[in-house]
Coordinates of C-alpha atoms in Angstrom, one line a residue:
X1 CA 5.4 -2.7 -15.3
X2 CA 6.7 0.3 -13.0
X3 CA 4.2 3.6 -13.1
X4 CA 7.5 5.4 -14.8
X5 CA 7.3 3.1 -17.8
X6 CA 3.9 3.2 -18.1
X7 CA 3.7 7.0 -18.3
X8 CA 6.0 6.7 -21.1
X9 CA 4.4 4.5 -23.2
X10 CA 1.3 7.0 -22.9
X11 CA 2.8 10.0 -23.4
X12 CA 4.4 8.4 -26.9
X13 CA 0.6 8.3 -27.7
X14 CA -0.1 11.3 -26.2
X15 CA -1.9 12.3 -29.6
X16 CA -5.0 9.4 -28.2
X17 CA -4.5 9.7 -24.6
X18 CA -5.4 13.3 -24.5
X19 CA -8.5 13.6 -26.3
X20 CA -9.8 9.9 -24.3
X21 CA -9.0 11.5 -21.3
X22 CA -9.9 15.2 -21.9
X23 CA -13.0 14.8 -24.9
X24 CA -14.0 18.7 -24.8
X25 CA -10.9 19.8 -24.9
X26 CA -9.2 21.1 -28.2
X27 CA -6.1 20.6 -29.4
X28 CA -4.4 24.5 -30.2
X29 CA -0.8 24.2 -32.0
X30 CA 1.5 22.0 -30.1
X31 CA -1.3 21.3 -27.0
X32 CA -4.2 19.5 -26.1
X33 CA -6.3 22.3 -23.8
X34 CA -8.8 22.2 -21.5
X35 CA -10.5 24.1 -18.4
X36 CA -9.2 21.6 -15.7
X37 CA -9.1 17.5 -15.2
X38 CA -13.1 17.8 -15.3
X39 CA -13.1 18.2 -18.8
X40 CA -14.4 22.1 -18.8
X41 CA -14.4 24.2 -21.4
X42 CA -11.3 26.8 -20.8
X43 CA -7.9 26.8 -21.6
X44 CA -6.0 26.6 -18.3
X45 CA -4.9 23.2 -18.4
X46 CA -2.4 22.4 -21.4
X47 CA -1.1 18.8 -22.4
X48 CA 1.8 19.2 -24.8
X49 CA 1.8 17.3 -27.7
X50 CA 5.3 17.7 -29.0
X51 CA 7.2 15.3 -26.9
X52 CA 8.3 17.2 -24.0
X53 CA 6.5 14.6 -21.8
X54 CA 4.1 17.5 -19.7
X55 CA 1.0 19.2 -18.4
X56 CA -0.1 21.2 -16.1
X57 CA -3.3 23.0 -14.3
X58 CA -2.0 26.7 -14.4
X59 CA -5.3 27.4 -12.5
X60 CA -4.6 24.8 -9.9
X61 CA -1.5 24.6 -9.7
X62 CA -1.0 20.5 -10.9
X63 CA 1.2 19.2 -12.9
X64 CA 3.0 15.3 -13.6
X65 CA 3.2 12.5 -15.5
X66 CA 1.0 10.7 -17.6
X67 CA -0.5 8.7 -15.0
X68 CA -0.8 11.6 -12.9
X69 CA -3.3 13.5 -15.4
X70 CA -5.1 9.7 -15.4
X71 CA -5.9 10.3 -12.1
X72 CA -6.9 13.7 -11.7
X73 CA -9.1 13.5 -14.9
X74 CA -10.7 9.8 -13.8
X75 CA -10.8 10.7 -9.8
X76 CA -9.0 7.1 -9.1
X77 CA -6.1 5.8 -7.3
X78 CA -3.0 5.3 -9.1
X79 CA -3.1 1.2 -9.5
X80 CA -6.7 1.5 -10.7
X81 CA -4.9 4.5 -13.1
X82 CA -2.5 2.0 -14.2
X83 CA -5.0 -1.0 -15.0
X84 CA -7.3 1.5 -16.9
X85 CA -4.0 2.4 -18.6
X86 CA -3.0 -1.1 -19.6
X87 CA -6.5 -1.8 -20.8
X88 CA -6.1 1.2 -22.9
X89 CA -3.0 0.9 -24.7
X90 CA -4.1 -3.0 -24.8
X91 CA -1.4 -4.3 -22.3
X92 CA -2.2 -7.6 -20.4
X93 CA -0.3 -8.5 -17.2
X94 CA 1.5 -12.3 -18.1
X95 CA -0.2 -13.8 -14.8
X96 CA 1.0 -17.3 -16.0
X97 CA 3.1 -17.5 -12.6
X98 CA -0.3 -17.2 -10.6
X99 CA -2.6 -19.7 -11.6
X100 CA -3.4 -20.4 -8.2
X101 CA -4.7 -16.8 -7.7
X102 CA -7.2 -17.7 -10.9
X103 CA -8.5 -20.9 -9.3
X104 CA -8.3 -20.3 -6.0
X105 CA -12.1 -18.8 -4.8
X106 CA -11.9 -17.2 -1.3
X107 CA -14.4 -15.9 1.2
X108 CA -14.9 -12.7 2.8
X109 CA -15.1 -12.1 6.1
X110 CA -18.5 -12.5 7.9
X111 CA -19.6 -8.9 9.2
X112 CA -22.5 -10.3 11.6
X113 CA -19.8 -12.7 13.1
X114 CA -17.7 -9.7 13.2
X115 CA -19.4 -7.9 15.4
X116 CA -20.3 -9.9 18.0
X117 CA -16.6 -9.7 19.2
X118 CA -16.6 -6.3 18.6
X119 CA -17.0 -4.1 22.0
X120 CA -17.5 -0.6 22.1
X121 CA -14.3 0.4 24.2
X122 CA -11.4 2.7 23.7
X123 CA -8.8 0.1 25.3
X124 CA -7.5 -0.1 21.8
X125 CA -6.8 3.3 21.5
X126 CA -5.3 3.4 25.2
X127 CA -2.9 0.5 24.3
X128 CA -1.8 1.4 20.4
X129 CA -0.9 5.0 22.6
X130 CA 1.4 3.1 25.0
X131 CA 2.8 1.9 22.1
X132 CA 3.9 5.6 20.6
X133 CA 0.8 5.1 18.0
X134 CA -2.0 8.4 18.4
X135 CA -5.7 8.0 17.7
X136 CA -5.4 10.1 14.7
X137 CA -3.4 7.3 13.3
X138 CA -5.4 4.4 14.7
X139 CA -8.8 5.9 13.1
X140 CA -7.2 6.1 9.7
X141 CA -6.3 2.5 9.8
X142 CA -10.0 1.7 11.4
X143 CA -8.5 -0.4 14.1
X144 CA -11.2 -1.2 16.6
X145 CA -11.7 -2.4 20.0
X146 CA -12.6 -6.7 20.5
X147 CA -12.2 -9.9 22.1
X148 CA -10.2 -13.2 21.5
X149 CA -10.3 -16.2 23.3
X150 CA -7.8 -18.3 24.1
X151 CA -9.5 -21.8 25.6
X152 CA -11.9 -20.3 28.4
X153 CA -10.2 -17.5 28.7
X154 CA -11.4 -14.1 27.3
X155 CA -8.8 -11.2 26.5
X156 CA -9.0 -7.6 25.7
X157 CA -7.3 -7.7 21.6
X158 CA -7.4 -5.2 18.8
X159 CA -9.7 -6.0 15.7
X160 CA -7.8 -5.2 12.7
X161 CA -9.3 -5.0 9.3
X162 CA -7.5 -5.6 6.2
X163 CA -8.9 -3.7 3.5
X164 CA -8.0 -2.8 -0.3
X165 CA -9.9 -1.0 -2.7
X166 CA -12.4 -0.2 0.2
X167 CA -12.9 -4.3 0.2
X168 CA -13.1 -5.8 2.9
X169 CA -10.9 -8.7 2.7
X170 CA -9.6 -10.1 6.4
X171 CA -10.0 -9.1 10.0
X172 CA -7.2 -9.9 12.2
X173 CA -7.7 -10.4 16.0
X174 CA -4.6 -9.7 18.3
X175 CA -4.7 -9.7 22.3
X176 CA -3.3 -6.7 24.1
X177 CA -3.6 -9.2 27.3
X178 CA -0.8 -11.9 27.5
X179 CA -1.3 -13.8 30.2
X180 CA 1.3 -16.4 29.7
X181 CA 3.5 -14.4 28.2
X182 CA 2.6 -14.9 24.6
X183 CA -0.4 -12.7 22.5
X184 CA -3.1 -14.6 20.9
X185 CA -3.7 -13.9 17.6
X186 CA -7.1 -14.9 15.5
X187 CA -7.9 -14.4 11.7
X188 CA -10.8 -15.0 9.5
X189 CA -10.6 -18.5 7.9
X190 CA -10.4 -18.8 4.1
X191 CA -9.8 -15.5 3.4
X192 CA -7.7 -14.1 0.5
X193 CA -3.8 -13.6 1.6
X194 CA -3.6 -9.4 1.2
X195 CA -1.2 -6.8 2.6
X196 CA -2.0 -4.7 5.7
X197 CA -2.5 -0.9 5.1
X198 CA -3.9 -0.5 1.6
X199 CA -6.4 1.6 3.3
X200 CA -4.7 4.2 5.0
X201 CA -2.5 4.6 1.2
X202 CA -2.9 8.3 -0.4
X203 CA -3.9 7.6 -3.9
X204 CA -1.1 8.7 -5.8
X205 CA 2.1 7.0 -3.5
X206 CA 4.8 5.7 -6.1
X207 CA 7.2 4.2 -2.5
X208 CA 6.4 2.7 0.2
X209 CA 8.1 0.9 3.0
X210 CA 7.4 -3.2 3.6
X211 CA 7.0 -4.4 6.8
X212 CA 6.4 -6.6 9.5
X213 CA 3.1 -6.5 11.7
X214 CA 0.1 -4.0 11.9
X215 CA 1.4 -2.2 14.2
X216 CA 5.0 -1.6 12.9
X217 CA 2.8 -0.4 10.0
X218 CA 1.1 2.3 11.7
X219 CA 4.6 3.0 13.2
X220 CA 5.5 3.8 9.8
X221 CA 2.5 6.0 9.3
X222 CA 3.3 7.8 13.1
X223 CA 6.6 8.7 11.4
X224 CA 4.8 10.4 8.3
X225 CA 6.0 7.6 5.7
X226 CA 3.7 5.3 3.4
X227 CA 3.6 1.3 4.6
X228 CA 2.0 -1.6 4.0
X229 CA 2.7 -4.8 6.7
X230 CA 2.8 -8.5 5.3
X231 CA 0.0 -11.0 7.0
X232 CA 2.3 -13.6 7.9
X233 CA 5.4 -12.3 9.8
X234 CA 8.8 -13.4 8.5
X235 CA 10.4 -16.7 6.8
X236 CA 9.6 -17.5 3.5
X237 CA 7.5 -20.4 1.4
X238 CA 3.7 -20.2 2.3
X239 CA 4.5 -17.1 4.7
X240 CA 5.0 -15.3 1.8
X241 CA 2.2 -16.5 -0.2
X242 CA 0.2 -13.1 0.0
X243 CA 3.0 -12.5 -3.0
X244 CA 0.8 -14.1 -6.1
X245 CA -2.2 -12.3 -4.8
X246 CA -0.5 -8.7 -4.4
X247 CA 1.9 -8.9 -7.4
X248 CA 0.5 -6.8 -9.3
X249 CA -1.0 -4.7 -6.9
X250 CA 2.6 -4.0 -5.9
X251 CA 2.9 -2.1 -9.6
X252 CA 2.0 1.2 -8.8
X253 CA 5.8 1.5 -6.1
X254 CA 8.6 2.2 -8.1
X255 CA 10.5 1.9 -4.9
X256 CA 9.9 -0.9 -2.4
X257 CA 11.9 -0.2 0.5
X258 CA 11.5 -3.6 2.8
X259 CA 11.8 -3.3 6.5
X260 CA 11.5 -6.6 8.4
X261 CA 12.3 -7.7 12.0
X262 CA 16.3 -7.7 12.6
X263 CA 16.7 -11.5 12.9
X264 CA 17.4 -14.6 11.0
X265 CA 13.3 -14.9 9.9
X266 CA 12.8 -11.2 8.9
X267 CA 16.3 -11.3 6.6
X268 CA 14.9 -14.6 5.5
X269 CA 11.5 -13.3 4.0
X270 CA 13.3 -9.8 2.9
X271 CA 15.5 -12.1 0.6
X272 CA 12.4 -13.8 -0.8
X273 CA 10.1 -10.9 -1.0
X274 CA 12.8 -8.9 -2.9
X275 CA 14.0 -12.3 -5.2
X276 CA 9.8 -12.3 -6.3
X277 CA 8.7 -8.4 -6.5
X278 CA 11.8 -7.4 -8.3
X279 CA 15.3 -6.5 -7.1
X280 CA 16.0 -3.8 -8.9
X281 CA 12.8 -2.0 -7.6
X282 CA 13.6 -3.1 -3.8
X283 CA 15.7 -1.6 -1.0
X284 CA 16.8 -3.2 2.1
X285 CA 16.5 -0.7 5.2
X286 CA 18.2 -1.3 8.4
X287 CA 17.4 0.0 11.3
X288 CA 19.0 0.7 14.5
X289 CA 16.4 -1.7 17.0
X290 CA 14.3 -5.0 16.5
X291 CA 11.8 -3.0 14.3
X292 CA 9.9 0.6 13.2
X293 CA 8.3 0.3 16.9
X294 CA 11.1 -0.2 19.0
X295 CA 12.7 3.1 17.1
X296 CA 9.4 4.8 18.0
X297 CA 9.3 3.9 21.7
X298 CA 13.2 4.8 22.2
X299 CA 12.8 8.5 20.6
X300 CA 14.3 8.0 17.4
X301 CA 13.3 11.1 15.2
X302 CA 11.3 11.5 12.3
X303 CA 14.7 12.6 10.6
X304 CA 16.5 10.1 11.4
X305 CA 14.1 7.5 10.2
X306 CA 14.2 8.9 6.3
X307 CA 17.9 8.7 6.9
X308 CA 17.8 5.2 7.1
X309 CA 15.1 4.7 4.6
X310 CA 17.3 7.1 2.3
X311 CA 20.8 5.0 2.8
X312 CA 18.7 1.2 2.3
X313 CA 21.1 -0.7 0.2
X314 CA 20.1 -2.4 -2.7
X315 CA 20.0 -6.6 -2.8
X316 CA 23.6 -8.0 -4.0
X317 CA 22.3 -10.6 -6.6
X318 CA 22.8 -14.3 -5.0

């Protein structure tokens, strides 16, 4: 269910949501008034009642949907907004297409093993910047330092953690050094299959862009725009398995705009990413290199990057 429709199915009970959501408020002619979103006695904040679907904090300035005022009254992201929402009105998700993610028991990554290939350089900061990506953006993404091995051989690689609802739920290891040409890459075994990025999210983001690798995802974020990377890379089957685990995680972006590598794998797993999340919610962007980074390194503008996210085309049905 997409945050729009949600918000509507609350506001036609707007005459419950209110009072659950703002208790000391009071309800005078055709509002429900309160102070602000804390519940305070006042009557700056006004929730009509009468169908015209708003509200807003004079005092403050806010204003929104439904979901919106679930937020600022409950302090919580917008996909924890939307299961509290669900739960309210009594709506469960039909999960019967993931009964692996039920059975399925995974571990979390091992924080004393962690950090024992931990260092404390900067070399990650001095390489993500040779790659157009500042620290500003590499501290919001907590992207540390490390080593991987490959055989005997110790290399310099960036220690990536994958984190959602401030869980930890995966750390990636990928070298900077590649000494025959190829980059080493290590992840936690057993671990859940989860997006890239949830972490570095504003709470209330209703698009975001879908992509391919880490650090095309903090390209994205260099440019100013909301991603999320898959785990996997492109092609499809089980390197889009993350998909049963994230579904409904995915239900807070009205818009999924999905921006994988420009070859046969990347329009490969952009068909089967779309054909599961939902067509009619995903956009196909095209862009003028191999991917977000590429653009970054050859000086294409923050402008011109929203122009080809704004003229994504839609996925003709197969």
């Amino acid at each position: 269910m997409r945050p729009s429709e949600l918000s509507d199915l609350l506001w036609s009970q707007v005459d419950r949501v209110a009072p659950h959501l703002l208790p000391n408020g009071k309800k005078e002619g055709h509002e429900w008034v309160a102070g602000n979103v804390n519940g305070d006695k006042g009557n700056s904040l006004k929730v009509n009642l009468s169908g015209k679907k708003k509200w807003a904090d004079f005092a403050e300035g806010d204003g929104g949907d439904m979901l919106d005022l679930w937020m600022a009254c409950r302090g919580i992201n917008l996909h924890q907004a939307m299961q509290e929402a669900k739960a309210f009105l009594g709506i469960k998700d039909d999960d019967h297409h993931f009964d692996a993610k039920r059975e399925k028991k995974f571990s979390r990554p091992d924080r004393k093993k962690i950090a024992r290939y931990v260092t404390r350089t900067e070399s990650h900061l001095e390489y993500l910047q040779s790659r157009g990506i500042s620290p500003e953006i590499v501290k919001r993404y907590e992207v540390v330092s490390g080593k991987v091995w490959n055989g005997e051989l110790e290399l310099d690689a960036l220690v990536i953690p994958y984190k959602r609802d401030g869980e930890l739920l995966q750390v990636k290891r990928i070298s900077t050094e590649r000494p025959d040409g190829k980059k080493v890459i290590m992840a936690e075994g057993d671990c859940e299959p989860c997006l890239f990025g949830w972490q570095a999210l504003d709470a209330g983001v209703r698009a975001v862009v879908l992509c391919e690798g880490e650090i095309d995802c903090m390209s994205y974020a260099q440019y100013g725009i909301p991603a999320l990377s898959v785990p996997f890379g492109g092609g499809k089957g089980a390197k889009q398995q993350w998909i049963e685990f994230e579904y409904h995680n995915l239900d807070r972006f009205e818009e999924i705009f999905i921006s994988m590598d420009v070859d046969d794998v990347g329009r490969e797993a952009a068909r089967e990413i779309a054909s599961r999340l939902g067509e009619h919610r995903c956009r196909l962007v095209t862009l003028p290199h191999k991917d977000i980074n590429e653009c970054l390194m050859n000086g294409v503008t923050e402008d011109e990057i929203w122009q080809y996210i704004g003229t994504a085309s839609y996925f003709d049905p197969e």
